[in-house]
């Protein structure tokens, strides 16, 4: 059956943002779902004064969004009720991606130390968590840990592009860009090796953790890969799910729709690969990541390469 395609372009008076929606109907097939971008609210600036933000993660018990300002060397917390901003950790050792582990500790991928640390959000104590990759008794420092995804079994998957080494590539100790996993017993193994020209970036699980998505950044059009995941966290059936320019961090809603930060806004796909549309920021600002939060978990926060942090309400609830 031929799907009915619609194209809607609306302009937010407050932000001059463009919201693009594709294929709003797509009815009459087994893949039919509601477009998560239909009926969205107004794009708003919720905090300002940054250099370039990344790593958003929602802390439900404090109704707070945690995120990083990479050049600002700070991890911030934004309370969604009061919109008050606090410095959670500064300096942050140039933290990039953030994630919460299964015990509620904050994991931070640090460019300065080329490692991942674990922070107790109550005591603010920071301890090493992932420091090096060991092969035949020899330890190798990572390139520049970037983003993480935590499995229910305790496995921590993380990407390791060379972004933090661009000023001095001679410091590279691992001759490939990779995706790694740390198991609960502390062992670290590589699960995907990539050429030095390929940059593994955002990484996330589907709501039931049966699929893992990996964004591979490219200045032209890079792939978003999908993998099957079994109960033990083992990956199989690697395949290309979609493509976009400069793919970065990702979020997932409760219906399994995938939200991907790209050079041209937040692009959204259904779990079957149907592209629903895109959320653009003003002045073609490049997005870096996104995460759901808010009391109803229906607010999508968008980090980006500007001084502002953006948020928009959707009709769907987030999963991650």
Coordinates of N, CA and C in Angstrom, one line a residue, residues 25-136:
X25 N 1.2 10.2 8.2 CA 0.1 9.3 8.2 C 0.7 7.8 8.3
X26 N 1.3 7.4 7.3 CA 1.9 6.1 7.2 C 1.0 5.0 7.8
X27 N -0.3 5.0 7.4 CA -1.3 4.2 8.0 C -1.5 3.0 7.1
X28 N -2.1 1.9 7.7 CA -2.6 0.8 6.9 C -1.6 -0.3 6.7
X29 N -0.5 -0.2 7.4 CA 0.5 -1.3 7.3 C 0.8 -1.9 8.7
X30 N 1.6 -3.0 8.8 CA 1.9 -3.6 10.0 C 2.8 -2.7 10.8
X31 N 3.5 -1.7 10.2 CA 4.4 -0.9 10.8 C 3.8 0.5 11.3
X32 N 2.5 0.6 11.2 CA 1.8 1.8 11.5 C 2.0 2.2 13.0
X33 N 2.5 3.5 13.1 CA 2.6 4.0 14.5 C 2.3 5.5 14.4
X34 N 2.1 6.1 15.5 CA 1.9 7.6 15.5 C 3.2 8.3 15.4
X35 N 3.3 9.3 14.6 CA 4.5 10.1 14.4 C 4.7 10.8 15.7
X36 N 5.9 10.6 16.4 CA 6.1 11.2 17.7 C 6.3 12.7 17.6
X37 N 6.5 13.3 16.4 CA 6.7 14.7 16.3 C 5.4 15.5 16.0
X38 N 4.3 14.8 15.8 CA 3.1 15.5 15.7 C 2.6 16.0 17.0
X39 N 2.1 17.3 17.0 CA 1.6 17.9 18.2 C 2.6 18.3 19.2
X40 N 3.9 18.4 18.8 CA 4.9 18.9 19.7 C 4.7 20.3 20.1
X41 N 5.4 20.7 21.2 CA 5.3 22.0 21.8 C 6.2 23.0 21.1
X42 N 6.5 24.1 21.8 CA 7.4 25.1 21.3 C 8.8 24.9 21.8
X43 N 9.7 25.0 20.9 CA 11.1 24.9 21.3 C 11.5 26.1 22.1
X44 N 12.2 25.8 23.3 CA 12.5 26.9 24.2 C 14.0 26.8 24.6
X45 N 14.5 27.9 24.9 CA 15.8 28.0 25.6 C 15.6 27.9 27.1
X46 N 16.2 26.9 27.7 CA 16.0 26.6 29.2 C 17.2 27.0 30.0
X47 N 18.3 27.2 29.4 CA 19.5 27.6 30.1 C 20.5 28.2 29.1
X48 N 21.4 29.1 29.6 CA 22.3 29.8 28.6 C 23.7 30.0 29.4
X49 N 24.6 30.4 28.6 CA 25.9 30.7 29.1 C 27.0 29.7 28.9
X50 N 26.8 28.8 28.0 CA 27.7 27.7 27.8 C 28.6 27.9 26.5
X51 N 29.5 27.0 26.3 CA 30.4 27.0 25.1 C 30.0 26.0 24.1
X52 N 29.8 24.7 24.6 CA 29.3 23.7 23.7 C 28.9 22.5 24.6
X53 N 27.6 22.2 24.6 CA 27.1 21.2 25.6 C 27.0 19.8 25.0
X54 N 26.9 18.8 25.9 CA 26.9 17.4 25.5 C 26.4 16.6 26.7
X55 N 26.3 15.2 26.4 CA 26.1 14.3 27.5 C 24.9 14.4 28.3
X56 N 23.7 14.8 27.8 CA 22.6 14.9 28.7 C 22.1 13.6 29.3
X57 N 21.8 13.6 30.6 CA 21.2 12.4 31.2 C 20.2 12.8 32.3
X58 N 19.1 12.2 32.4 CA 18.0 12.6 33.3 C 18.2 11.9 34.6
X59 N 18.1 12.7 35.7 CA 18.2 12.2 37.1 C 16.8 12.3 37.7
X60 N 16.0 11.3 37.7 CA 14.6 11.4 38.1 C 14.4 11.8 39.5
X61 N 15.2 11.2 40.4 CA 15.0 11.5 41.8 C 15.2 12.9 42.2
X62 N 16.0 13.7 41.4 CA 16.2 15.1 41.7 C 15.5 16.0 40.6
X63 N 14.8 15.4 39.7 CA 14.1 16.1 38.7 C 15.1 17.1 38.0
X64 N 16.2 16.5 37.7 CA 17.3 17.3 37.2 C 18.0 16.7 35.9
X65 N 18.3 17.6 35.0 CA 19.1 17.2 33.8 C 20.6 17.4 34.1
X66 N 21.4 16.4 34.0 CA 22.8 16.5 34.0 C 23.4 16.6 32.6
X67 N 24.3 17.4 32.4 CA 24.9 17.6 31.1 C 26.3 18.2 31.2
X68 N 27.1 18.1 30.2 CA 28.5 18.6 30.2 C 28.6 19.9 29.3
X69 N 29.5 20.7 29.7 CA 30.0 21.8 28.8 C 31.5 21.4 28.5
X70 N 31.8 20.8 27.4 CA 33.1 20.2 27.2 C 34.2 21.3 27.2
X71 N 34.1 22.4 26.4 CA 35.2 23.4 26.5 C 35.1 24.1 27.9
X72 N 34.0 24.2 28.5 CA 33.8 24.8 29.8 C 34.3 24.0 30.9
X73 N 34.6 22.7 30.6 CA 35.2 21.8 31.6 C 34.4 21.6 32.9
X74 N 33.0 21.5 32.6 CA 32.1 21.4 33.8 C 30.9 20.5 33.5
X75 N 30.5 19.8 34.5 CA 29.3 19.0 34.5 C 28.2 19.9 35.3
X76 N 27.1 20.1 34.6 CA 26.0 20.9 35.2 C 24.8 20.1 35.5
X77 N 24.0 20.6 36.4 CA 22.7 20.1 36.7 C 21.6 21.2 36.6
X78 N 20.6 20.9 35.8 CA 19.5 21.9 35.6 C 18.2 21.3 36.2
X79 N 17.7 22.0 37.3 CA 16.4 21.5 37.8 C 15.3 22.0 36.9
X80 N 14.5 21.0 36.5 CA 13.4 21.3 35.5 C 12.3 22.1 36.1
X81 N 12.1 22.1 37.4 CA 11.0 22.9 38.1 C 11.4 24.3 38.2
X82 N 12.6 24.6 38.7 CA 13.0 26.0 39.0 C 13.9 26.6 37.9
X83 N 14.4 25.7 37.0 CA 15.4 26.1 36.0 C 16.6 26.7 36.6
X84 N 16.9 26.3 37.9 CA 18.1 26.7 38.5 C 19.3 25.8 38.0
X85 N 20.4 26.4 37.9 CA 21.6 25.7 37.4 C 22.7 25.6 38.4
X86 N 23.2 24.4 38.6 CA 24.3 24.2 39.5 C 25.5 23.5 38.9
X87 N 26.7 23.7 39.4 CA 27.9 23.0 38.9 C 28.0 21.7 39.7
X88 N 27.8 20.6 39.1 CA 27.9 19.3 39.7 C 29.4 18.9 39.9
X89 N 30.2 19.2 38.9 CA 31.6 18.9 39.0 C 32.4 19.9 38.1
X90 N 33.3 20.6 38.7 CA 34.1 21.5 37.9 C 35.4 21.7 38.6
X91 N 36.6 21.5 38.0 CA 36.7 21.0 36.6 C 36.2 19.5 36.5
X92 N 35.8 19.2 35.3 CA 35.3 17.8 35.0 C 36.3 16.9 34.3
X93 N 37.5 17.4 34.1 CA 38.5 16.7 33.3 C 38.0 16.5 31.9
X94 N 37.4 17.6 31.4 CA 36.9 17.6 30.0 C 35.9 16.5 29.8
X95 N 34.9 16.3 30.6 CA 33.9 15.3 30.5 C 33.1 15.5 29.2
X96 N 32.8 14.4 28.5 CA 32.0 14.5 27.3 C 30.6 13.8 27.6
X97 N 30.5 12.5 27.3 CA 29.3 11.8 27.5 C 29.1 11.4 29.0
X98 N 27.8 11.3 29.4 CA 27.5 10.9 30.7 C 26.5 9.8 30.7
X99 N 26.4 9.0 31.7 CA 25.4 7.9 31.8 C 25.3 7.5 33.3
X100 N 24.2 7.0 33.7 CA 24.0 6.5 35.0 C 24.1 5.0 35.0
X101 N 24.9 4.4 35.9 CA 25.0 2.9 35.9 C 23.8 2.4 36.7
X102 N 23.7 1.1 36.8 CA 22.6 0.4 37.5 C 22.5 0.7 39.0
X103 N 23.5 1.3 39.6 CA 23.5 1.6 41.0 C 23.3 3.1 41.2
X104 N 23.1 3.8 40.1 CA 22.8 5.3 40.2 C 24.0 6.2 40.3
X105 N 25.2 5.6 40.0 CA 26.4 6.4 40.0 C 26.5 7.0 38.6
X106 N 27.2 8.2 38.6 CA 27.3 8.9 37.3 C 28.6 8.5 36.6
X107 N 28.5 8.0 35.4 CA 29.7 7.7 34.6 C 30.0 8.8 33.7
X108 N 31.3 9.2 33.6 CA 31.7 10.3 32.8 C 32.8 9.9 31.9
X109 N 32.7 10.1 30.6 CA 33.7 9.8 29.6 C 34.6 11.1 29.6
X110 N 35.8 11.0 30.0 CA 36.7 12.2 30.1 C 37.8 12.2 29.0
X111 N 37.8 13.3 28.3 CA 38.8 13.5 27.3 C 40.2 13.7 27.8
X112 N 40.3 14.5 28.9 CA 41.6 14.8 29.5 C 42.3 13.6 29.9
X113 N 41.7 12.7 30.6 CA 42.3 11.5 31.2 C 42.2 10.3 30.3
X114 N 41.4 10.5 29.2 CA 41.2 9.3 28.2 C 40.7 8.1 29.0
X115 N 39.7 8.3 29.8 CA 39.2 7.3 30.7 C 37.7 7.6 31.0
X116 N 37.1 6.6 31.8 CA 35.7 6.8 32.3 C 35.8 6.7 33.8
X117 N 35.2 7.7 34.5 CA 35.1 7.7 35.9 C 33.7 7.5 36.4
X118 N 33.6 7.2 37.7 CA 32.3 6.9 38.4 C 32.2 7.8 39.6
X119 N 31.1 8.6 39.6 CA 30.9 9.6 40.6 C 29.7 9.3 41.5
X120 N 29.9 9.3 42.8 CA 28.8 9.2 43.8 C 28.1 10.6 43.8
X121 N 26.9 10.7 43.4 CA 26.2 12.0 43.3 C 25.8 12.6 44.7
X122 N 25.9 11.8 45.7 CA 25.6 12.3 47.1 C 26.9 12.8 47.7
X123 N 28.0 12.1 47.7 CA 29.2 12.5 48.3 C 30.1 13.3 47.3
X124 N 29.8 13.2 46.1 CA 30.6 13.9 45.0 C 32.0 13.2 44.8
X125 N 32.2 12.0 45.4 CA 33.5 11.3 45.3 C 33.6 10.8 43.8
X126 N 34.7 11.0 43.2 CA 35.0 10.5 41.9 C 36.0 9.4 41.9
X127 N 35.8 8.3 41.3 CA 36.8 7.2 41.3 C 37.0 6.7 39.9
X128 N 38.2 6.1 39.6 CA 38.4 5.5 38.3 C 37.5 4.3 38.1
X129 N 37.0 4.2 36.8 CA 36.1 3.1 36.5 C 36.7 2.3 35.3
X130 N 37.0 3.0 34.2 CA 37.6 2.3 33.0 C 38.8 3.1 32.7
X131 N 40.0 2.6 32.8 CA 41.3 3.3 32.6 C 42.1 2.9 31.4
X132 N 42.1 1.7 31.0 CA 43.0 1.2 30.0 C 42.5 -0.1 29.4
X133 N 43.0 -0.4 28.2 CA 42.7 -1.6 27.5 C 44.0 -2.5 27.6
X134 N 43.8 -3.7 28.1 CA 45.0 -4.6 28.4 C 45.0 -5.7 27.4
X135 N 46.2 -5.9 26.7 CA 46.4 -7.0 25.8 C 47.7 -7.6 26.1
X136 N 47.6 -8.9 26.5 CA 48.8 -9.7 26.8 C 49.7 -9.1 27.8

